[in-house]
Structure formats: C-alpha cells, structure tokens
Coordinates of C-alpha atoms in Angstrom, one line a residue:
M1 CA -20.5 -3.9 -5.1
G2 CA -20.9 -0.2 -5.1
V3 CA -19.7 0.2 -8.7
P4 CA -21.7 2.5 -11.0
A5 CA -21.4 0.1 -14.0
R6 CA -23.8 -1.8 -16.2
H7 CA -21.6 -4.9 -16.3
L8 CA -19.2 -5.9 -13.5
Y9 CA -16.5 -8.5 -13.9
I10 CA -15.3 -10.1 -10.7
L11 CA -12.1 -12.2 -10.9
G12 CA -11.1 -14.6 -8.2
A13 CA -10.3 -18.1 -7.1
P14 CA -13.1 -20.8 -7.1
D15 CA -13.3 -20.5 -3.3
C16 CA -15.1 -17.1 -3.6
I17 CA -17.9 -18.4 -5.9
P18 CA -20.4 -19.1 -3.0
L19 CA -20.0 -15.5 -1.6
I20 CA -20.4 -13.9 -5.1
R21 CA -23.6 -16.0 -5.5
R22 CA -24.9 -14.7 -2.2
I23 CA -24.1 -11.1 -3.1
A24 CA -25.9 -11.4 -6.4
E25 CA -28.9 -13.0 -4.6
L26 CA -29.1 -10.1 -2.1
C27 CA -28.9 -7.5 -4.9
D28 CA -31.3 -9.4 -7.2
D29 CA -28.7 -9.2 -9.9
P30 CA -28.1 -11.8 -12.7
L31 CA -24.9 -13.7 -12.4
D32 CA -22.9 -15.5 -15.2
E33 CA -20.1 -17.9 -14.0
I34 CA -17.2 -18.5 -16.3
T35 CA -14.4 -20.9 -15.3
L36 CA -11.0 -20.5 -16.9
E37 CA -8.2 -23.1 -16.6
R38 CA -4.6 -22.3 -16.1
K39 CA -2.7 -22.5 -19.4
S40 CA 0.8 -23.2 -18.0
P41 CA 1.2 -26.0 -15.4
L42 CA 2.0 -25.1 -11.8
R43 CA 4.2 -27.5 -9.8
A44 CA 6.2 -27.5 -6.6
A45 CA 10.0 -27.5 -6.9
S46 CA 11.8 -30.8 -6.2
A47 CA 14.2 -29.3 -3.7
P48 CA 14.5 -26.3 -1.4
V49 CA 16.3 -23.2 -2.7
R50 CA 19.3 -21.4 -1.3
L51 CA 19.4 -17.6 -1.5
R52 CA 22.6 -17.6 -3.5
D53 CA 21.0 -20.0 -6.1
L54 CA 18.2 -17.7 -7.1
E55 CA 18.1 -17.1 -10.8
A56 CA 16.9 -14.6 -13.3
G57 CA 13.1 -14.7 -13.4
D58 CA 12.7 -15.6 -9.8
A59 CA 10.3 -13.8 -7.4
L60 CA 11.3 -14.0 -3.7
I61 CA 8.3 -13.5 -1.4
A62 CA 8.5 -11.9 2.0
F63 CA 5.7 -10.6 4.2
S64 CA 7.0 -7.2 5.5
R65 CA 8.7 -4.2 4.1
R66 CA 11.7 -4.8 6.4
E67 CA 12.1 -8.4 5.3
V68 CA 11.9 -7.3 1.6
L69 CA 14.7 -4.7 2.1
D70 CA 16.8 -7.2 4.2
L71 CA 16.6 -9.8 1.4
R72 CA 17.3 -7.1 -1.2
A73 CA 20.4 -6.1 0.7
E74 CA 21.6 -9.8 1.0
L75 CA 21.0 -10.4 -2.7
L76 CA 22.9 -7.2 -3.7
T77 CA 25.9 -8.5 -1.7
L78 CA 25.7 -11.7 -3.7
G79 CA 26.0 -9.7 -6.9
K80 CA 22.3 -9.9 -8.0
R81 CA 20.3 -7.2 -9.7
V82 CA 17.1 -6.7 -7.7
A83 CA 13.7 -5.0 -8.1
V84 CA 11.3 -4.7 -5.1
V85 CA 7.5 -4.4 -4.7
Y86 CA 5.8 -3.8 -1.4
G87 CA 2.6 -2.2 -0.2
A88 CA 4.1 1.1 0.9
L89 CA 5.3 1.9 -2.6
S90 CA 3.0 4.0 -4.8
P91 CA 1.4 2.3 -7.9
E92 CA 3.7 4.3 -10.1
V93 CA 6.9 3.0 -8.4
R94 CA 5.5 -0.6 -8.3
R95 CA 4.9 -0.4 -12.1
A96 CA 8.4 1.0 -12.6
E97 CA 10.0 -1.8 -10.5
A98 CA 7.9 -4.4 -12.4
A99 CA 9.1 -3.0 -15.7
R100 CA 12.7 -3.4 -14.5
F101 CA 12.1 -7.0 -13.7
N102 CA 10.2 -7.8 -16.9
N103 CA 12.8 -6.2 -19.2
G104 CA 15.7 -8.0 -17.5
E105 CA 17.3 -4.9 -15.9
A106 CA 16.7 -6.6 -12.6
E107 CA 17.2 -10.4 -12.4
I108 CA 15.2 -11.0 -9.2
L109 CA 12.0 -9.5 -7.8
V110 CA 11.7 -9.4 -4.0
A111 CA 8.1 -8.7 -3.1
T112 CA 5.4 -9.0 -0.4
D113 CA 2.0 -10.3 -1.3
A114 CA 1.4 -6.9 -2.9
I115 CA 2.8 -8.8 -5.9
G116 CA -0.8 -9.5 -6.9
M117 CA -2.0 -5.9 -6.9
G118 CA -2.5 -5.1 -10.6
L119 CA 0.9 -5.9 -11.8
N120 CA 1.7 -7.8 -15.0
L121 CA 4.8 -9.9 -14.2
S122 CA 6.8 -12.4 -16.1
I123 CA 7.8 -14.7 -13.3
K124 CA 9.4 -18.1 -13.9
R125 CA 9.6 -19.3 -10.3
V126 CA 8.0 -18.0 -7.0
V127 CA 10.2 -18.7 -4.0
F128 CA 8.7 -18.2 -0.5
S129 CA 11.2 -16.9 2.0
A130 CA 8.7 -17.8 4.8
L131 CA 5.6 -19.8 5.2
R132 CA 4.2 -17.8 8.1
K133 CA 2.9 -14.2 8.1
Y134 CA 1.6 -11.6 10.5
D135 CA -2.0 -10.8 9.4
G136 CA -2.5 -7.7 11.6
K137 CA -3.6 -9.8 14.6
Q138 CA -1.4 -12.8 14.9
T139 CA 1.5 -14.6 13.2
R140 CA 0.1 -17.7 11.5
D141 CA 0.8 -20.3 8.8
L142 CA 0.0 -19.4 5.2
T143 CA -3.2 -21.0 4.1
A144 CA -3.3 -23.3 1.1
Q145 CA -5.3 -20.6 -0.8
E146 CA -2.6 -18.0 0.0
I147 CA 0.1 -20.3 -1.3
K148 CA -1.9 -21.0 -4.4
Q149 CA -2.7 -17.3 -5.0
I150 CA 0.9 -16.1 -4.6
G151 CA 2.5 -19.1 -6.2
G152 CA 0.1 -18.9 -9.1
R153 CA 2.0 -15.8 -10.3
A154 CA 4.7 -18.2 -11.6
G155 CA 4.8 -19.4 -15.2
R156 CA 3.5 -16.6 -17.4
Y157 CA 1.9 -18.2 -20.5
G158 CA 3.9 -17.7 -23.6
H159 CA 7.1 -16.9 -21.7
H160 CA 7.7 -19.9 -19.3
E161 CA 6.7 -23.4 -20.0
N162 CA 5.9 -24.2 -16.4
G163 CA 5.3 -22.3 -13.2
I164 CA 7.4 -23.4 -10.3
V165 CA 6.7 -22.8 -6.6
A166 CA 9.6 -23.2 -4.2
V167 CA 10.7 -22.3 -0.7
L168 CA 14.0 -21.3 0.9
G169 CA 15.5 -24.2 2.8
E170 CA 15.3 -22.7 6.2
A171 CA 11.6 -21.8 5.8
G172 CA 10.0 -25.0 4.8
T173 CA 10.0 -28.1 2.5
P174 CA 8.9 -28.8 -1.1
A175 CA 6.6 -31.5 0.3
H176 CA 4.6 -28.9 2.2
I177 CA 4.3 -26.7 -0.9
R178 CA 3.2 -29.7 -3.0
K179 CA 0.6 -30.5 -0.4
M180 CA -0.8 -27.0 -0.3
L181 CA -1.0 -26.7 -4.1
A182 CA -2.9 -30.0 -4.2
A183 CA -5.3 -29.1 -1.4
P184 CA -9.0 -28.7 -2.3
P185 CA -10.7 -25.3 -1.9
E186 CA -11.7 -24.6 1.7
P187 CA -15.5 -24.0 2.0
I188 CA -16.5 -20.4 3.0
T189 CA -18.5 -20.6 6.1
E190 CA -19.3 -16.8 6.4
L191 CA -21.5 -15.8 3.5
R192 CA -22.5 -12.3 4.8
P193 CA -20.7 -9.7 2.7
L194 CA -18.9 -6.8 4.4
V195 CA -20.6 -3.4 3.9
Q196 CA -20.2 0.1 5.2
P197 CA -22.6 3.0 5.2
D198 CA -22.6 5.7 2.5
S199 CA -23.3 9.4 2.9
D200 CA -27.1 8.9 2.3
I201 CA -27.3 6.3 5.1
V202 CA -25.2 8.6 7.4
R203 CA -27.6 11.5 6.8
A204 CA -30.7 9.3 7.3
V205 CA -29.5 8.0 10.6
A206 CA -28.5 11.5 11.7
E207 CA -32.1 12.7 11.0
E208 CA -33.6 9.7 12.8
I209 CA -31.6 10.3 16.0
E210 CA -31.6 14.1 15.6
T211 CA -27.9 14.7 15.8
D212 CA -25.1 16.3 13.8
S213 CA -22.4 14.2 15.5
L214 CA -20.8 11.9 13.0
Y215 CA -19.4 9.8 15.9
G216 CA -22.9 9.4 17.3
V217 CA -24.2 8.4 14.0
L218 CA -21.5 5.7 13.5
V219 CA -22.2 4.3 17.0
R220 CA -25.9 4.1 16.1
I221 CA -25.2 2.3 12.9
K222 CA -22.9 -0.2 14.6
R223 CA -25.3 -0.9 17.5
A224 CA -28.7 -0.8 15.8
V225 CA -28.5 -0.7 12.0
L226 CA -25.9 -3.3 11.2
R227 CA -25.8 -5.4 14.3
A228 CA -23.5 -8.4 14.7
D229 CA -26.5 -10.7 14.4
D230 CA -27.7 -9.3 11.1
P231 CA -28.6 -12.2 8.9
N232 CA -27.5 -10.7 5.6
Y233 CA -24.6 -8.3 6.1
R234 CA -21.5 -7.6 8.3
L235 CA -20.2 -4.2 9.1
A236 CA -16.8 -3.7 7.7
D237 CA -13.9 -2.6 9.8
M238 CA -14.5 1.1 10.5
D239 CA -12.1 1.6 13.5
Q240 CA -10.2 4.4 11.7
A241 CA -13.4 6.1 10.7
F242 CA -14.6 6.1 14.3
E243 CA -11.2 7.5 15.4
I244 CA -11.4 10.3 12.8
A245 CA -15.0 11.1 13.6
S246 CA -14.1 11.4 17.3
A247 CA -11.2 13.6 16.6
L248 CA -13.3 15.9 14.5
E249 CA -15.9 16.5 17.2
G250 CA -14.0 19.6 18.3
V251 CA -13.8 21.1 14.8
E252 CA -16.6 23.7 14.3
G253 CA -17.8 24.7 10.8
L254 CA -18.0 21.4 9.0
S255 CA -21.2 19.8 7.9
L256 CA -22.1 16.1 8.7
T257 CA -21.4 15.1 5.1
Q258 CA -18.0 16.9 5.1
R259 CA -17.1 15.1 8.3
W260 CA -18.0 11.8 6.7
V261 CA -15.7 12.6 3.7
Y262 CA -12.8 13.3 6.1
A263 CA -13.6 10.0 7.9
M264 CA -13.2 8.1 4.7
C265 CA -9.8 9.8 3.7
P266 CA -7.0 7.3 3.2
I267 CA -4.4 8.3 5.9
D268 CA -1.5 6.6 7.6
E269 CA -2.2 6.4 11.3
R270 CA 1.4 5.4 12.0
D271 CA 2.5 8.8 10.6
N272 CA 0.4 10.9 12.9
G273 CA -2.2 10.9 10.2
I274 CA -5.3 11.7 12.2
A275 CA -3.8 14.7 13.9
R276 CA -2.6 16.0 10.5
L277 CA -6.1 15.4 9.1
V278 CA -7.7 17.3 11.9
G279 CA -5.3 20.2 11.2
W280 CA -6.3 20.3 7.6
A281 CA -10.0 20.0 8.5
S282 CA -9.7 22.9 10.9
D283 CA -8.2 25.1 8.2
H284 CA -10.9 24.1 5.8
A285 CA -13.7 24.8 8.4
A286 CA -12.1 28.2 9.0
G287 CA -12.2 29.1 5.3
R288 CA -8.4 28.8 4.9
R289 CA -6.8 27.1 2.0
V290 CA -4.9 23.9 2.9
P291 CA -1.4 23.8 1.3
P292 CA -0.2 20.5 0.0
P293 CA 2.5 18.5 1.9
G294 CA 6.0 19.0 0.6
T295 CA 8.7 16.5 -0.4
G296 CA 11.1 17.3 2.4
R297 CA 14.8 17.4 1.6
L298 CA 15.6 14.6 -0.8
V299 CA 19.3 13.6 -0.6
Q300 CA 21.1 12.1 -3.5
P301 CA 19.6 8.6 -4.1
S302 CA 23.1 7.0 -3.7
Q303 CA 23.3 8.6 -0.2
A304 CA 19.8 7.4 0.9
G305 CA 19.3 4.7 3.5
R306 CA 16.2 3.0 4.8
E307 CA 15.2 5.9 7.0
E308 CA 15.3 8.4 4.2
L309 CA 13.3 5.9 2.0
E310 CA 10.7 5.4 4.7
R311 CA 10.3 9.2 5.2
A312 CA 9.8 9.7 1.5
E313 CA 7.2 6.9 1.4
K314 CA 5.3 8.6 4.3
R315 CA 5.4 11.9 2.6
H316 CA 4.0 10.3 -0.5
K317 CA 1.1 8.9 1.5
R318 CA 0.4 12.4 2.9
L319 CA 0.2 13.7 -0.7
V320 CA -2.2 10.8 -1.6
A321 CA -4.5 11.9 1.2
W322 CA -4.3 15.6 0.2
R323 CA -5.0 14.9 -3.4
W324 CA -7.9 12.6 -2.5
L325 CA -9.4 15.5 -0.5
S326 CA -8.7 18.0 -3.3
L327 CA -11.1 16.0 -5.5
R328 CA -13.8 16.5 -3.0
F329 CA -13.1 19.9 -1.5
A330 CA -11.6 21.8 -4.5
D331 CA -12.3 25.2 -2.8
A332 CA -10.0 24.4 0.2
Y333 CA -7.4 22.1 -1.5
T334 CA -6.6 24.3 -4.4
D335 CA -2.9 23.9 -5.2
K336 CA -3.2 20.7 -7.2
Q337 CA -0.3 21.4 -9.5
T338 CA 2.2 21.7 -6.6
A339 CA 0.8 18.5 -5.1
E340 CA 1.2 16.7 -8.4
D341 CA 4.7 18.0 -8.8
N342 CA 5.7 16.9 -5.3
T343 CA 4.1 13.5 -5.9
T344 CA 6.1 13.1 -9.2
A345 CA 9.3 14.2 -7.5
L346 CA 8.9 11.7 -4.7
N347 CA 8.0 8.9 -7.1
E348 CA 11.1 9.6 -9.2
W349 CA 13.3 9.8 -6.1
I350 CA 12.0 6.6 -4.6
E351 CA 12.5 4.8 -7.8
A352 CA 16.0 6.2 -8.2
V353 CA 16.8 4.9 -4.7
L354 CA 15.5 1.4 -5.5
R355 CA 17.5 1.3 -8.7
Q356 CA 20.7 1.7 -6.8
Q357 CA 22.7 -1.5 -7.3
S358 CA 25.8 -0.6 -5.4
R359 CA 26.7 -3.5 -3.1
E360 CA 29.2 -1.4 -1.2
R361 CA 26.5 1.2 -0.5
E362 CA 24.0 -1.4 0.8
H363 CA 26.7 -2.9 3.0
Q364 CA 27.6 0.5 4.5
K365 CA 24.0 1.5 5.0
R366 CA 23.3 -1.7 6.9
G367 CA 26.3 -0.9 9.1
G368 CA 24.8 2.4 10.2
P369 CA 23.0 5.5 9.0
G370 CA 24.8 8.4 7.6
Q371 CA 27.9 6.6 6.3
R372 CA 29.2 7.4 2.8
P373 CA 31.1 5.1 0.5
G374 CA 34.7 6.1 -0.3
G375 CA 34.9 8.4 -3.3
Q376 CA 31.2 9.2 -3.5
R377 CA 30.8 12.7 -4.6
P378 CA 27.8 14.3 -2.8
G379 CA 25.4 16.2 -5.1
A380 CA 26.5 14.4 -8.3
P381 CA 23.9 14.7 -11.1
R382 CA 21.7 11.8 -11.9
P383 CA 22.2 9.8 -15.0
G384 CA 20.8 11.5 -18.1
G385 CA 21.9 15.0 -17.0
K386 CA 18.7 15.7 -14.9
R387 CA 18.9 18.2 -12.1
P388 CA 20.3 16.4 -9.0
F389 CA 18.2 15.8 -5.9
G390 CA 19.1 17.6 -2.7
K391 CA 19.2 21.4 -2.4
G392 CA 16.8 22.0 -5.3
N393 CA 14.0 19.9 -3.7
A394 CA 14.6 21.3 -0.3
E395 CA 14.3 24.9 -1.7
R396 CA 11.0 24.2 -3.4
D397 CA 9.5 22.3 -0.5
S398 CA 6.9 24.9 0.1
G399 CA 4.6 22.5 2.0
A400 CA 7.1 20.7 4.2
S401 CA 7.1 23.3 7.0
R402 CA 3.4 23.7 6.8
D403 CA 3.0 20.0 7.1
G404 CA 4.6 19.9 10.5
H405 CA 8.3 19.6 9.7
G406 CA 9.5 23.3 9.9
A407 CA 10.3 24.9 13.3
R408 CA 8.8 28.3 12.3
N409 CA 5.4 27.0 11.3
A410 CA 5.4 24.3 14.1
K411 CA 5.6 27.2 16.6
A412 CA 2.7 28.9 14.8
A413 CA 0.7 25.7 14.9
K414 CA 1.4 25.4 18.6
K415 CA 0.2 28.9 19.2
R416 CA -3.1 27.9 17.5
G417 CA -3.3 24.9 19.7
R418 CA -3.1 22.2 17.0
G419 CA 0.4 20.9 16.2
R420 CA 0.2 18.7 13.1
G421 CA 2.8 16.1 13.8

C-alpha cells in the first residue's frame, strides 16, 4: 500500500475483499477481515422527486461541476438555501460547505460523487439528478456499486431513522434504484493491483540502461519492467508523468531524482499546468527562487460569477502544486508564508462566493457575465467588518504577474523563451 505504518486499516465495500486479499498475499502480510453491518436501513423512495420538492437534509447528486452549479442556481431561484461540494473545491472549502449543511444554514447539499471524500454529512435522503456519468472515457450508466456507495451516504445513524435513495423524475425510476440497491456484489475479475515505480526503482532502472533521461527510464519501465502481461501487477496510469518527463528533457541542471519529483507533482493540465511546471523547474535548475502563485484580483463575492469562481479554483490548484514542491525543494520554493496566505485568501473568497444566497444575483449571472444587480454597492465590506475583497487582494498579489498573468513579466518570460501560461 506504500504506507509507512505498523497497522493499516482499509475501509471499503465487500466487493473489494478479493483484491485486498490478493495484495496481502503478494506482500506476505497478515490480514484480519471485519464485517460491519449498516445501522440505519437504506431503502429506495416510493416515487420520483421533483426539484421543487427537495427538502431540508436532502443531498442532490450530479456528476460535473457545471451540473452542480446549474442545479444550485435553479434551487436558489426556488428559494432554497444551498451548499455545494465538488472535486475542484479545496478540502477546506468542502468542509466549510459540509458544516453549513450539517448545521442547517443550508437546507440542501448539491454535490458530485466527491461527496464521499472524507466528509461527515448528516444526509436524510440522497437524490440522483442523473443515472449516467462521464467516467473520463465514455458516458455510461451508473453501476449498482456506485449507486450503493453514493446512496449509502443517506441516513446518518442517530440523526435519521432511515436512509432514503431517490431520483429526479426525468432521470430515472424508483424501481431502477430499488433494483440496484438489491443487486448482489459484482465479482472482481482483475486481481492485479495497480502500482507505480518509486524513486529507488527509477534510479535502479536508470543505472541499468545507463541513462539520465527520466522519460527513457519510464518508457523502459512500461515496456520491460511492468509489462501488460505481468502476472501480479498492473502499471498505474502515468500519462501525466510521461508528459512532464518529456517536457523536462530540455531543462538542464536537474538530477534524475529531482525530475522524478516534478513528474509526480499534482498539477492541472487543463490550466497550462505542464508549461507552468517547466517554468518553475527551469528557475529551480538555474538556482533562482520560485515565487508562489498569487490570488489574482478577487472581486466582491456578491459580484462573482462562474468564470471568476473557476479562475479562483485554478489559482488554488497552482498554489497546491507550489506548496507540494516547497515541501520537497525548500531551497527553491522559499516563500511559504505568502503561499499559505494566498491559499487562505482564496479559500475564504471561494467560500464567501458559495455562501451567496441572492436569487436575484444568480439569475443575473446566468443571464450574462459582468451584470450587477440593482442597488449593489461595489466594494461593500463583508459581514463581520473584515476587509473587503477587491483592491486589497489585487495590490498584494505579488505572485500573479510572475505566474503568467501580468503583461510586464509575461514579456520578460517571452524574452527568456519560456512563457508560463
């Protein structure tokens, strides 16, 4: 499992037991199996649900950020108080949104399947807005296990007598939900666990083939070390690591191990992440300090639409990557305090945006970007007397231009031949 612990607890559905047994066998580790029964019954609703009939304690499930925000907007126009959880939000914001739902500040939670990522939620009823999802390769029906896993979040013991799983009327039928909940576990046919090399293996293969090219090492591992026909293991998806390794080929001054660390960095490819990472690595290799990304200009939360929210989420991901690297290359990624301050500022701003419950504002934002509701005073302070967002954050955004968003530094980067997106 790659965990430096004396005892490891693995929690999962019964379906995963054969795979866990196989891993324990391969590692020659003792395995104790403990089966726990659900304390509150889980059942399918007797009738489909309409959006307007959602009640306090309901969690509405969607399968993309856009769908979550669309449903949030519709519920706001119906006068509902809404919290949201989806994968692009930081753990801090997810916890804050979960707290709003649990304490009753928000009546309804709209979430993706990120609902299961370490959150303690008091959900009475799980309502699926769709029974199909895009899994990264294709749009397909939800499996019985997925419906059980997500639907199983309903009915917190001690708070709700029963857990109820329902579906919006246009998405499916209660009969289908009932069938999926009653379906037996599907047998796992692939018992080879997914693995990826660590730095020791990377160095060993590099010595064996006498190269300092990380890309060459990864190709060797894929073709000869962990082949597709290996009887015990499968190579995990390393497409992003291959892309980063290839992009770093032109950067001089980094060791093989350092390149491997960069290849493992959590970046967002959709946000020009690889080009930005190469820029950081180039500064590191040249002995220069790498400044942390900035927050960008944060408008008043009441003035923020989806585009502003998405930009803030992307900036947060850049800071996550920078802070990850700062733990491994402290000599190059030195300004941890600014990175922490910027991360906190973005988390607070994103949460403030999500807390907005103005139905008028949501309606206007859906009508087009940049519109302002009548009577809204720009720059008004946030509740509690805290310093307002906007100019203050823009002024202290020391990393924004250096992160590829300022014309002056963009020109400088162009002169050096490596624009950072």
